Short mmCIF file of C-alpha atoms and ligand atoms in Angstrom, two decimals:
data_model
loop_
_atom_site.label_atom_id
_atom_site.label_comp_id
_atom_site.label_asym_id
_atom_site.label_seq_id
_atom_site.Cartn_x
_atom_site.Cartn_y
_atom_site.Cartn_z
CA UNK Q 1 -10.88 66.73 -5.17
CA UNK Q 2 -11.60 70.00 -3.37
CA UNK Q 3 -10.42 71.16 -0.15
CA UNK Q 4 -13.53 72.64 2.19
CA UNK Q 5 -14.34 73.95 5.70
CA UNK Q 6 -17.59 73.35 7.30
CA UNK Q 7 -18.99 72.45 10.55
CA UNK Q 8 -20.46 69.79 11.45
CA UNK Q 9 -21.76 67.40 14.17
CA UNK Q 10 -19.88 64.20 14.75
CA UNK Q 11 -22.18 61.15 14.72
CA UNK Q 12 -19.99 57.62 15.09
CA UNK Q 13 -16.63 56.64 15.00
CA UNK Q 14 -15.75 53.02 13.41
CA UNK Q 15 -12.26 51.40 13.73
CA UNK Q 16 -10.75 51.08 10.34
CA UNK Q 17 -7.04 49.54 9.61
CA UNK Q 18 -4.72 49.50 12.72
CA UNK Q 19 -4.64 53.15 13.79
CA UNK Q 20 -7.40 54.85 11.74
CA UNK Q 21 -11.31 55.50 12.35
CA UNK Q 22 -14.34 56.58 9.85
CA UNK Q 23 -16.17 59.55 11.08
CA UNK Q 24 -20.08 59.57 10.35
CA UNK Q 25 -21.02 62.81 10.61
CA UNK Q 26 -23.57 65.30 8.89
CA UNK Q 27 -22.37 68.29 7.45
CA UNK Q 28 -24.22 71.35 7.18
CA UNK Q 29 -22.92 71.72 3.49
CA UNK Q 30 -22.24 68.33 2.60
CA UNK Q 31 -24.81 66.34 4.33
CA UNK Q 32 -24.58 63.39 5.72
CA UNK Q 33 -21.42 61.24 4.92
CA UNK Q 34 -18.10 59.14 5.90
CA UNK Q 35 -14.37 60.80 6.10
CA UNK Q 36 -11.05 58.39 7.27
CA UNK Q 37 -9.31 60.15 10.03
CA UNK Q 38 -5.53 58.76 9.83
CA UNK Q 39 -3.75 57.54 13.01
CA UNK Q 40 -6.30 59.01 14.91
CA UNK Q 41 -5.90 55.97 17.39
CA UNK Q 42 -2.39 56.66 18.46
CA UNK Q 43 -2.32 58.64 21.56
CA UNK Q 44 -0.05 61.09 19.91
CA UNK Q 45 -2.93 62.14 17.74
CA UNK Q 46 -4.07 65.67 17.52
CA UNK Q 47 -6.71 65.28 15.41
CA UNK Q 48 -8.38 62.36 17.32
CA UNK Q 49 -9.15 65.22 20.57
CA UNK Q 50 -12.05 66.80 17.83
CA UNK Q 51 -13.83 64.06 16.25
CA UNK Q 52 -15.83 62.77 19.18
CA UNK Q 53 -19.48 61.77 18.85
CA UNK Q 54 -21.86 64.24 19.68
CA UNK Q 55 -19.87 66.86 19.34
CA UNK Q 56 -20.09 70.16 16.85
CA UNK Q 57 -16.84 70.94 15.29
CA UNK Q 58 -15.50 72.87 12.12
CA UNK Q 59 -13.69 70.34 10.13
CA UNK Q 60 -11.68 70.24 6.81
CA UNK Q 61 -12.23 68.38 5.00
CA UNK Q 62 -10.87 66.99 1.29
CA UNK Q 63 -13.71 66.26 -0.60
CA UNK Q 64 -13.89 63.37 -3.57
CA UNK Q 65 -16.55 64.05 -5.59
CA UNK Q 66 -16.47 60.67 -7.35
CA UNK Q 67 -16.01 58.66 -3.78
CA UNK Q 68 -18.33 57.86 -0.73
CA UNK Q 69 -15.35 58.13 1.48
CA UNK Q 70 -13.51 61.20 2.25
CA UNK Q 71 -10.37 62.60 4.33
CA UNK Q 72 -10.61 64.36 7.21
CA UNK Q 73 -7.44 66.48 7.61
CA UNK Q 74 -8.13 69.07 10.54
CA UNK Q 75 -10.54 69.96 13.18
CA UNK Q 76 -11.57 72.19 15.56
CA UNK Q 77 -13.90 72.54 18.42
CA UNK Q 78 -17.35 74.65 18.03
CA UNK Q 79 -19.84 72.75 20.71
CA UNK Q 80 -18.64 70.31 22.57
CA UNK Q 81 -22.03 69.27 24.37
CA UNK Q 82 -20.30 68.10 27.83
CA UNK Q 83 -23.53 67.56 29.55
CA UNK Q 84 -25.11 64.90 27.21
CA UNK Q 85 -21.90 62.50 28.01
CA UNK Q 86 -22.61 62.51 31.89
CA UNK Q 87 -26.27 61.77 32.54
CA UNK Q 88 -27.75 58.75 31.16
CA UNK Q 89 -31.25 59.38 30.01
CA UNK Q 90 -29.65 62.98 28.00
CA UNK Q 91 -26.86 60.43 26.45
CA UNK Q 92 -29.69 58.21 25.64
CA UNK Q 93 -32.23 60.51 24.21
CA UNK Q 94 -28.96 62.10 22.06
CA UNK Q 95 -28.44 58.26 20.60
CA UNK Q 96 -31.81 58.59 19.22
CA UNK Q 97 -31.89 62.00 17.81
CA UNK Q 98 -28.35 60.75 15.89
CA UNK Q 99 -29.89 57.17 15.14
CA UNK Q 100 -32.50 59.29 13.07
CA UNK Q 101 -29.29 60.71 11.20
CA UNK Q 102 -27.64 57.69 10.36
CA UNK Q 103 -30.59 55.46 9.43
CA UNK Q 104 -33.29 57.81 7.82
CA UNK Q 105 -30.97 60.79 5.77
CA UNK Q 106 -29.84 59.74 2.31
CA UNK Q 107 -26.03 60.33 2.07
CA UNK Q 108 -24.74 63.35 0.78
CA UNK Q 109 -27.79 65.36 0.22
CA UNK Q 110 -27.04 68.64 2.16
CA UNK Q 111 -29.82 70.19 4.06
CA UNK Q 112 -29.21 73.32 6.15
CA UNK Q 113 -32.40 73.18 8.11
CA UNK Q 114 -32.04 69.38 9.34
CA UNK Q 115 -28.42 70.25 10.81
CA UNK Q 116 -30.05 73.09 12.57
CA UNK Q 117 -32.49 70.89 13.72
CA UNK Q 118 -30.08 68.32 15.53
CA UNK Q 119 -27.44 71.17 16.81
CA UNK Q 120 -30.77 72.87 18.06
CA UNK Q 121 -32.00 69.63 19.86
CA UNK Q 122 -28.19 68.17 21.30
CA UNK Q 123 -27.75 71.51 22.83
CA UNK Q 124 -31.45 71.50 24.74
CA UNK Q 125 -30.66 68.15 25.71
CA UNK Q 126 -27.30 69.69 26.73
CA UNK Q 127 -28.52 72.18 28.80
CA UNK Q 128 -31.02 70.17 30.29
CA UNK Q 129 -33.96 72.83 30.63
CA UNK Q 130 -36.49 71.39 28.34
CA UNK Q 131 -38.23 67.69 29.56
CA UNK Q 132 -35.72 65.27 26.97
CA UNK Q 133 -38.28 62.94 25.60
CA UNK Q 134 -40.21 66.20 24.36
CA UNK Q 135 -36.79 67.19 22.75
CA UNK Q 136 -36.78 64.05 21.25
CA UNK Q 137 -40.41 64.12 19.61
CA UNK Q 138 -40.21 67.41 18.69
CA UNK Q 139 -37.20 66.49 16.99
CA UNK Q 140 -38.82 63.52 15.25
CA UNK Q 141 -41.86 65.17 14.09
CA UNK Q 142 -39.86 68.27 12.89
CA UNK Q 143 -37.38 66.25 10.86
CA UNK Q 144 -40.29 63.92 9.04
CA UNK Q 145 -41.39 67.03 7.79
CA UNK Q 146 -38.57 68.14 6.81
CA UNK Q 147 -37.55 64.85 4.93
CA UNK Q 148 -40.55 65.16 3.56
CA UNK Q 149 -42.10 62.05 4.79
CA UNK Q 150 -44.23 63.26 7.64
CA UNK Q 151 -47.77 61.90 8.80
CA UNK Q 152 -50.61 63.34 7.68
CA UNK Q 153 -52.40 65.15 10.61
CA UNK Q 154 -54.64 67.96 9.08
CA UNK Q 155 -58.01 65.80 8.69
CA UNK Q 156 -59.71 63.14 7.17
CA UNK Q 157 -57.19 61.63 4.20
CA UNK Q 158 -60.50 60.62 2.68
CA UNK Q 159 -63.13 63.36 2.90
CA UNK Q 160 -60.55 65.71 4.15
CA UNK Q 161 -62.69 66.82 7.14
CA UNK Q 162 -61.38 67.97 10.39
CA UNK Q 163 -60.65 65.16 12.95
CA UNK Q 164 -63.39 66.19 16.03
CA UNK Q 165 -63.99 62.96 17.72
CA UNK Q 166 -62.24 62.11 20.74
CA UNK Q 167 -60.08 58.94 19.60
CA UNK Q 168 -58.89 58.88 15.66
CA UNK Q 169 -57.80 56.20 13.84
CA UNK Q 170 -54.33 56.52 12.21
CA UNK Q 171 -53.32 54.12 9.26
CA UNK Q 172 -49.57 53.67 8.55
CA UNK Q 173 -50.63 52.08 5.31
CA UNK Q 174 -51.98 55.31 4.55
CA UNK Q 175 -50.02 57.59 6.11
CA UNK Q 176 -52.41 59.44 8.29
CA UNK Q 177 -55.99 59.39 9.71
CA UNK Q 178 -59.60 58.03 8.16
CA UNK Q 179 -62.32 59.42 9.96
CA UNK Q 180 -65.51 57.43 10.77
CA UNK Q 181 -67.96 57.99 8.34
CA UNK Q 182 -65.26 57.24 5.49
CA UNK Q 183 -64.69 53.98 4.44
CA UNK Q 184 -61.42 51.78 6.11
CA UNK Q 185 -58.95 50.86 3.59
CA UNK Q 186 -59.96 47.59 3.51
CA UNK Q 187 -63.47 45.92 2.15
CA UNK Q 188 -64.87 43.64 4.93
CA UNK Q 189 -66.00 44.54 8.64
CA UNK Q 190 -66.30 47.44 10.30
CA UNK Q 191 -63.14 49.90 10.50
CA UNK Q 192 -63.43 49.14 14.55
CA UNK Q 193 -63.02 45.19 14.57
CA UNK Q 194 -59.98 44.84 12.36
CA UNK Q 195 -57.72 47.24 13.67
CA UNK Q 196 -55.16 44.90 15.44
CA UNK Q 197 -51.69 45.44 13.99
CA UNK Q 198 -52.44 47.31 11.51
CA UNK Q 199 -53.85 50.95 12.79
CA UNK Q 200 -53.32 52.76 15.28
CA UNK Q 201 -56.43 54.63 17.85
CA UNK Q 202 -54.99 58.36 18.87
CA UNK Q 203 -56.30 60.93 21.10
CA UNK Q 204 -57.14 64.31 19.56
CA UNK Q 205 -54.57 66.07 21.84
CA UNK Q 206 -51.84 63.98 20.41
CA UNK Q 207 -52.80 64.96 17.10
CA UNK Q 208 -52.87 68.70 18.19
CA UNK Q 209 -49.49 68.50 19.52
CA UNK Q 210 -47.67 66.99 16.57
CA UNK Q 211 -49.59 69.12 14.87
CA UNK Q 212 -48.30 72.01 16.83
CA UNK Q 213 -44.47 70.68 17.25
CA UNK Q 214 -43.79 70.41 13.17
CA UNK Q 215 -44.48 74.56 13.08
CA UNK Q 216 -43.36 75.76 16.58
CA UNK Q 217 -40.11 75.98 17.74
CA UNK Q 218 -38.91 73.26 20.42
CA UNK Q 219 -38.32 75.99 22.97
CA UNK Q 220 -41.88 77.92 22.91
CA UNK Q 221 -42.97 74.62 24.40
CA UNK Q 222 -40.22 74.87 26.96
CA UNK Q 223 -42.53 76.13 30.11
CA UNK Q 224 -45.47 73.48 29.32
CA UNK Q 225 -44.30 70.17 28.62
CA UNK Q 226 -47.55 67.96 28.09
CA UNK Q 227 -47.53 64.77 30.30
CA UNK Q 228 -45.76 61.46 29.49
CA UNK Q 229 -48.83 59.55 28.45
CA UNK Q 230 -49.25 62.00 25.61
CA UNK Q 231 -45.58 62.16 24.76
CA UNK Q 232 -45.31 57.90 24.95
CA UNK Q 233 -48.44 58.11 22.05
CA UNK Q 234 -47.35 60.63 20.11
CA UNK Q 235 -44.06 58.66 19.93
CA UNK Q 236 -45.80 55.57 19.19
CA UNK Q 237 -47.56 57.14 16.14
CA UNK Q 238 -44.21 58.29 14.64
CA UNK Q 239 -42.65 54.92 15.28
CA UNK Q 240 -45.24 53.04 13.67
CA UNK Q 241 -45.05 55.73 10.54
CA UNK Q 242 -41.47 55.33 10.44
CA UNK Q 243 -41.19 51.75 10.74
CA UNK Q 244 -43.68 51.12 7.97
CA UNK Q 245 -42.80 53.40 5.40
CA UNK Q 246 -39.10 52.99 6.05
CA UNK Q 247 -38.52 49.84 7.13
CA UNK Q 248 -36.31 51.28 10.26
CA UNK Q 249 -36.62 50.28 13.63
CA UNK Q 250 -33.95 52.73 15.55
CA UNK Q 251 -32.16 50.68 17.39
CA UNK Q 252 -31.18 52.93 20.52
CA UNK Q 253 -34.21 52.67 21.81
CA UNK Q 254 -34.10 49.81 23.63
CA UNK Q 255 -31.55 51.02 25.46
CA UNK Q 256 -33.58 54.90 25.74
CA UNK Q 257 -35.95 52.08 27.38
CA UNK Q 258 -33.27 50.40 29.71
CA UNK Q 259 -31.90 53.90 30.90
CA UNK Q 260 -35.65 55.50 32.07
CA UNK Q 261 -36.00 51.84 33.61
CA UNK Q 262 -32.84 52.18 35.81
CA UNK Q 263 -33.86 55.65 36.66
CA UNK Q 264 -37.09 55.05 37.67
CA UNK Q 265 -38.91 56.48 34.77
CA UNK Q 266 -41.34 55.48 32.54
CA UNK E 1 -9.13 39.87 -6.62
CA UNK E 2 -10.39 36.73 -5.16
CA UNK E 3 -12.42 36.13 -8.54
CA UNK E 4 -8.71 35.16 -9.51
CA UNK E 5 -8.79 32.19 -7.09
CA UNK E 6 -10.33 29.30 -7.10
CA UNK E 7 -10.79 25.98 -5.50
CA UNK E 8 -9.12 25.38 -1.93
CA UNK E 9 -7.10 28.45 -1.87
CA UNK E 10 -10.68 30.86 -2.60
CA UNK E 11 -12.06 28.79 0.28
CA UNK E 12 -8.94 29.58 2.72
CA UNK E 13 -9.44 32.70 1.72
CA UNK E 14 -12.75 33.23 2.18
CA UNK E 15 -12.42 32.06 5.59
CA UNK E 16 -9.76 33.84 6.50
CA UNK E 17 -11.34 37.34 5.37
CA UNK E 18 -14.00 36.51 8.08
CA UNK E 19 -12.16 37.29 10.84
CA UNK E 20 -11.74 40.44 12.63
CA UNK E 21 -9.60 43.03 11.16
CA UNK E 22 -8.71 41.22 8.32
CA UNK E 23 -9.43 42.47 4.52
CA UNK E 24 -9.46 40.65 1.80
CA UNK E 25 -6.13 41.90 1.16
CA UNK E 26 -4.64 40.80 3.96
CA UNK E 27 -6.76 37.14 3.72
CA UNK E 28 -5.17 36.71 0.25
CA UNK E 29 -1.40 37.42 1.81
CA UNK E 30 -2.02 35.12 4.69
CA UNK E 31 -3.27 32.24 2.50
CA UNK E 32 -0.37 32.41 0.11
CA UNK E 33 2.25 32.72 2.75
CA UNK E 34 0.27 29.25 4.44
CA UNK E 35 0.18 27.10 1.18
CA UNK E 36 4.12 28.14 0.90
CA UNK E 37 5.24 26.76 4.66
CA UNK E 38 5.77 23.50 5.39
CA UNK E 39 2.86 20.98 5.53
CA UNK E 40 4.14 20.41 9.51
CA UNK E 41 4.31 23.75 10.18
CA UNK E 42 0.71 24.10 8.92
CA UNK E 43 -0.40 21.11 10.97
CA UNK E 44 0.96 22.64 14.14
CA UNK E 45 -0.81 25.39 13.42
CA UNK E 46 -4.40 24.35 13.14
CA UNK E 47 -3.78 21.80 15.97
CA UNK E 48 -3.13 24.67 17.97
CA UNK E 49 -6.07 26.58 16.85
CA UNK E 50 -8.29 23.46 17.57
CA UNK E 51 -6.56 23.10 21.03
CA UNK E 52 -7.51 26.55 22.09
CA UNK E 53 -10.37 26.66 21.16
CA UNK E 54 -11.22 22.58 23.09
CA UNK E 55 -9.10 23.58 26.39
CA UNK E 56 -9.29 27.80 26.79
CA UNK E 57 -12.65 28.69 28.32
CA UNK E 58 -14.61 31.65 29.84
CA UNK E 59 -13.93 31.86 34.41
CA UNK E 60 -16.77 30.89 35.36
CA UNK E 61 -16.84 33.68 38.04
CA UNK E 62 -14.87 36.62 36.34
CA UNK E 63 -15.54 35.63 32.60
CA UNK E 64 -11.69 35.47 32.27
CA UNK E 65 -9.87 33.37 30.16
CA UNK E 66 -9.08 30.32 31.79
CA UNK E 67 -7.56 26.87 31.18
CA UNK E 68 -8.68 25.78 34.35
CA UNK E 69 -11.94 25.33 36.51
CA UNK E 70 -11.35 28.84 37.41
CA UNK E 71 -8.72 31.35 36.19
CA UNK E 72 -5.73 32.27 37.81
CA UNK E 73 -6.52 35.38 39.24
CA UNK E 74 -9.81 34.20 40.92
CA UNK E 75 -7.88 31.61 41.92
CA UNK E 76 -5.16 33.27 43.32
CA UNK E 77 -5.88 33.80 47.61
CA UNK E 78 -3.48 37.16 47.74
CA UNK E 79 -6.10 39.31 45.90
CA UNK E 80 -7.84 41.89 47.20
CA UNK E 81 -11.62 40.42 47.31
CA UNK E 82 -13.13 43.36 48.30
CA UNK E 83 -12.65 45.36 44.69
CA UNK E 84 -13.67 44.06 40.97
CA UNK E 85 -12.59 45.89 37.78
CA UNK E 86 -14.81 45.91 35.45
CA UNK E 87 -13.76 45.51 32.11
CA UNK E 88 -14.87 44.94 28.10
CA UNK E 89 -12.67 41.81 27.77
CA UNK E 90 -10.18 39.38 28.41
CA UNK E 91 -7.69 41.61 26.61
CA UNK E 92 -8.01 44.60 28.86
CA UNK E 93 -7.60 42.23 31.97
CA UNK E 94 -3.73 41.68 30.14
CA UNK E 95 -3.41 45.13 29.86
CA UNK E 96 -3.95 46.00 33.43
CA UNK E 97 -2.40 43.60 35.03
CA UNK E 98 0.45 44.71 33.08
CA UNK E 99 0.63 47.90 34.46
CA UNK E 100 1.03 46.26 37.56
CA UNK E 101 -0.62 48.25 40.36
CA UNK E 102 -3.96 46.77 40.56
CA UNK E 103 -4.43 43.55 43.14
CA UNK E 104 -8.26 43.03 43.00
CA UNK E 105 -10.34 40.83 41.02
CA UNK E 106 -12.06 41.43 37.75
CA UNK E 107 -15.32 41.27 35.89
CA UNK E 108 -15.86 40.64 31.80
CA UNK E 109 -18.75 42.42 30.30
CA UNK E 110 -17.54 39.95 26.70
CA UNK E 111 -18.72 43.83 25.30
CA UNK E 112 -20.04 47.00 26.12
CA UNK E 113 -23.01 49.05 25.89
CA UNK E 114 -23.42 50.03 22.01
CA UNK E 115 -26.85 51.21 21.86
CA UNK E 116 -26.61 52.63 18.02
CA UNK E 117 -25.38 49.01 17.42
CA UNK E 118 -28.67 47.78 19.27
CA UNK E 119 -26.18 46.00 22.02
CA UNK E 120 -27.65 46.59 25.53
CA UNK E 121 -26.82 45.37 28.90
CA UNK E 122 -29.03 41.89 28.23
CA UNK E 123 -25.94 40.94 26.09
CA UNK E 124 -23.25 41.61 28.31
CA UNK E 125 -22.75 40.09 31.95
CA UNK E 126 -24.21 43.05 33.83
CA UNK E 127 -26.66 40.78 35.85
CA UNK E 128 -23.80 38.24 37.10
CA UNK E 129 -22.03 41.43 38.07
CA UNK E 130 -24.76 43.13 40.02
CA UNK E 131 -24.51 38.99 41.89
CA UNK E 132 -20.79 39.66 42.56
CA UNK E 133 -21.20 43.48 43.49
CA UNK E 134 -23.46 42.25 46.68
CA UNK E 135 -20.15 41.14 48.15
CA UNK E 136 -17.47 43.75 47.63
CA UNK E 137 -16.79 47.27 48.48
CA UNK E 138 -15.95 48.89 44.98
CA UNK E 139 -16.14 48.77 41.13
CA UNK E 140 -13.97 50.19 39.10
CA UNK E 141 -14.98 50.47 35.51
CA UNK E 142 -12.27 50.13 33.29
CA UNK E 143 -13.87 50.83 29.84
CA UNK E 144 -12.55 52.88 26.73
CA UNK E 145 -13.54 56.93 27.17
CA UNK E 146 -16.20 56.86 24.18
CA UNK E 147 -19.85 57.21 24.27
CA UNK E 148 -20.26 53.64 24.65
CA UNK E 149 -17.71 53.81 27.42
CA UNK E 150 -20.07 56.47 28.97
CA UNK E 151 -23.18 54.72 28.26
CA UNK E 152 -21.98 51.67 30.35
CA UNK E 153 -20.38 53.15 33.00
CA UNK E 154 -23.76 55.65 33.71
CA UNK E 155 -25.66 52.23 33.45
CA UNK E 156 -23.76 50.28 35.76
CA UNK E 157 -23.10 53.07 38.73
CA UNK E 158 -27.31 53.58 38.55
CA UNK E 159 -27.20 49.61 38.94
CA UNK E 160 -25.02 49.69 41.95
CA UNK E 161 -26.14 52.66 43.56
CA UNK E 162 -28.62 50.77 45.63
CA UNK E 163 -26.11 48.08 46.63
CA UNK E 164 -24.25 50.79 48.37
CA UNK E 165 -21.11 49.92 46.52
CA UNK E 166 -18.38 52.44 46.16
CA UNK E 167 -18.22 53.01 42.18
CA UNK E 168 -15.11 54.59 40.29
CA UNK E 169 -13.75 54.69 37.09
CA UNK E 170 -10.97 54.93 35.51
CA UNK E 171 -9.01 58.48 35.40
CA UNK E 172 -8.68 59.73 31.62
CA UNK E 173 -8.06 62.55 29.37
CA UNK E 174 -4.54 64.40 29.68
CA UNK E 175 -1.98 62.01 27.82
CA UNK E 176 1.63 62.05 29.46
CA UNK E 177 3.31 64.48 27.69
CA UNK E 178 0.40 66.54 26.50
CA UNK E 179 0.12 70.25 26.54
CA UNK E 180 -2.77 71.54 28.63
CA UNK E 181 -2.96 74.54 26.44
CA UNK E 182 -3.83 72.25 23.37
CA UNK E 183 -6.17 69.93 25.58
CA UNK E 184 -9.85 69.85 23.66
CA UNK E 185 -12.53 70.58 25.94
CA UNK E 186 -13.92 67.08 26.26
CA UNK E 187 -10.68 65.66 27.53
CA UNK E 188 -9.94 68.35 30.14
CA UNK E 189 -13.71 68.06 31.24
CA UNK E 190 -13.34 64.60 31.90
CA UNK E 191 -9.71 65.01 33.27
CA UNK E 192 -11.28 67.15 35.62
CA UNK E 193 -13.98 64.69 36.43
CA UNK E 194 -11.42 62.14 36.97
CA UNK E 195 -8.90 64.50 39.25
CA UNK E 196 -7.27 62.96 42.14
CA UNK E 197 -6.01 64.36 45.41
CA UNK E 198 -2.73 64.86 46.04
ZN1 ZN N 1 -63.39 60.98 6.24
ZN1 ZN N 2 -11.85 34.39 37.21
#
């Protein structure tokens, strides 16, 4: 057992015994994993006031090297994100970004880059200044590359040529795009009749702006958020992607879905 | 461990480690302590468990518990009609009528808004609530300060909104006895979102 400090960003709290919770959170030296936070739900608590979700705090923290649970002994508040708890559509695009967390980071494998990524994208959705569901694909994009388990969206996965025409055809079974003149990934019929479930048709400026978002920064895009139609397809491509290779449907989003319904987005 | 058990007893306490908040630890304790007590006292027991669960029912307006058509509080004329509390369950309806200064009626979502757990407003009784909202002047929402406590309170004001109902919830943050030097920024801002007049 060692004794550490390091920040991190709070992620879900679970009830556990009469008067304790596990903390979910991801680490910026640790990575992703669970501490118990003792007595935590008696109001007397102190160390209950720093361990809510979407928060950034430092924590201490001792750490078992030969268990999957660990024990949270003091915290302190670095970003407390107040503006993401009081509108509905920034709570619900934050759910997202920390359902990605949860369901698609393998435990314990620290990444520095990935917790910049989520601080980065709580505190635009924080402050509110950049359009939230483009937060929330940058995000997505950004942290499939970083996993290492992005689309592929340079060319052709066949021939390798650039992707000209006007519509493209993405394959999830293959991870990115075939072009026309290749052959699809199946023997019979043309690559146009059989698409149904199982690919995907994309316009070329949806491929230039994922394309874009997994080198740029989130805020260079800031000024010029591209319209909802090409944000709802670009989101649809990643969803698809990360539902077939991973198996994960992130949950949240139906209720991403109820929240723009109630306020009169689509 | 259970492996140690077998027959009957594994099966009690397999069953008993299914409910909420109880480990197998705990399951194993309970079943020993049953086989030891009376066979009576047993009997009694799981009579009463099969009573509840025959006779004890949701209100059929409020979603309270109720032995009755409808539950005592619906029931009862003296109440303030024209306010509903809206609450996560049947346990927080207790709680507040213990503290004793709330005469209105109530509403019971059986949940709340979890979205990370995939549990939206389709599985709670939001709709029957916007149906009883029509008729009253305000809602408070009486849910736990969490993110799912946020999440269903900024659901249900946008709901009411256009009913032109007056919408409040429930003042938290400071503890009695707290220090507002030591107060974490969260709870002070929502203190301060919650501040009365005075
Ligand atoms: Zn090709
Ligand atoms: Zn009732």
């Amino acid at each position: 057992m060692s004794i550490e400090t390091t920040d991190v960003v709070i992620l879900k709290q679970t009830p556990f015994g009469e008067t304790s919770r596990i903390i979910t959170l991801l680490s910026r030296d640790f990575g992703l994993l669970r501490g118990v936070a003792k007595g935590v739900r008696q109001q007397s608590s102190r160390l209950a006031r720093f361990l809510e979700p979407l928060t950034e705090v430092e924590l201490v923290l001792y750490y078992y090297t030969d268990r999957d649970l660990h024990l949270i002994s003091k915290s302190s508040e670095l970003n407390p994100f107040h503006q993401l708890r009081s509108n509905p559509l920034r709570l619900a695009h934050s759910l997202v970004i920390v359902e990605h967390v949860l369901r698609l980071l393998p435990p314990e494998d620290p990444s520095p880059q990935i917790y910049e990524l989520l601080v980065e994208s709580l505190r635009l959705l924080d402050e509110g200044a950049v359009n939230e569901r483009f937060v929330l694909l940058a995000f997505r994009v950004k942290l499939l590359h970083l996993l290492g388990i992005a689309p592929r969206l340079e060319g052709c996965i066949t021939c390798g040529k650039k992707l000209t025409s006007r519509v493209n055809i993405f394959f999830p079974s293959q991870g990115g795009f075939i072009c026309e003149e290749c052959p699809p990934p199946w023997r019979e019929g043309r690559m146009t009749e059989r698409l149904g479930e199982r690919a995907l048709r994309v316009r070329r400026e949806v491929i230039a702006l994922l394309n874009q978002l997994s080198k740029g920064d989130i805020v260079s895009f800031g000024g010029k958020t591209p319209g909802g139609g090409l944000l709802s397809e670009a989101g649809r491509l990643l969803g698809f992607h990360t539902n077939y290779h991973l198996g994960v449907n992130i949950r949240s989003e139906r209720f991403l879905k109820e929240a723009r319904e109630a306020y009169g987005e689509k | 461990m259970a492996t140690d058990y077998r027959g009957k007893l594994a099966e009690l306490i397999d069953e008993l480690s299914r409910l909420p908040g109880i480990g197998r630890r705990s399951a194993q304790r309970l079943a020993l302590y049953l086989i030891r007590q009376p066979l009576e006292r047993v009997e009694e027991l799981a009579a009463k468990m099969v009573e509840s669960r025959r006779h004890v029912h949701p209100c059929p307006h409020c979603g309270n518990l109720s032995e009755d058509e409808c539950c005592d509080i619906c029931a009862d004329q003296s109440r303030d009609r024209s306010i509903i509390c809206v609450v996560e369950d049947a346990a927080a309806v207790i709680s507040i009528e213990r503290s004793g200064e709330y005469g209105g009626l109530y509403h019971v979502l059986g949940g709340i808004i979890s979205p990370l757990d995939g549990v939206g407003p389709e599985d709670l009784t939001v709709n029957e609530l916007v149906k009883r909202a029509k008729d009253v002047e305000e809602v408070i929402i009486a849910v736990n300060p969490s993110v799912e406590g946020d999440a269903t309170t900024l659901y249900i004001s946008k709901l009411m909104k256009p009913l032109g109902v007056k919408v409040t919830r429930l003042a938290s943050g400071l503890p009695v006895g707290g220090d507002l030097e030591y107060a974490d920024s969260v709870t002070l801002a929502r203190a301060l979102l919650g501040r009365t007049e005075v």
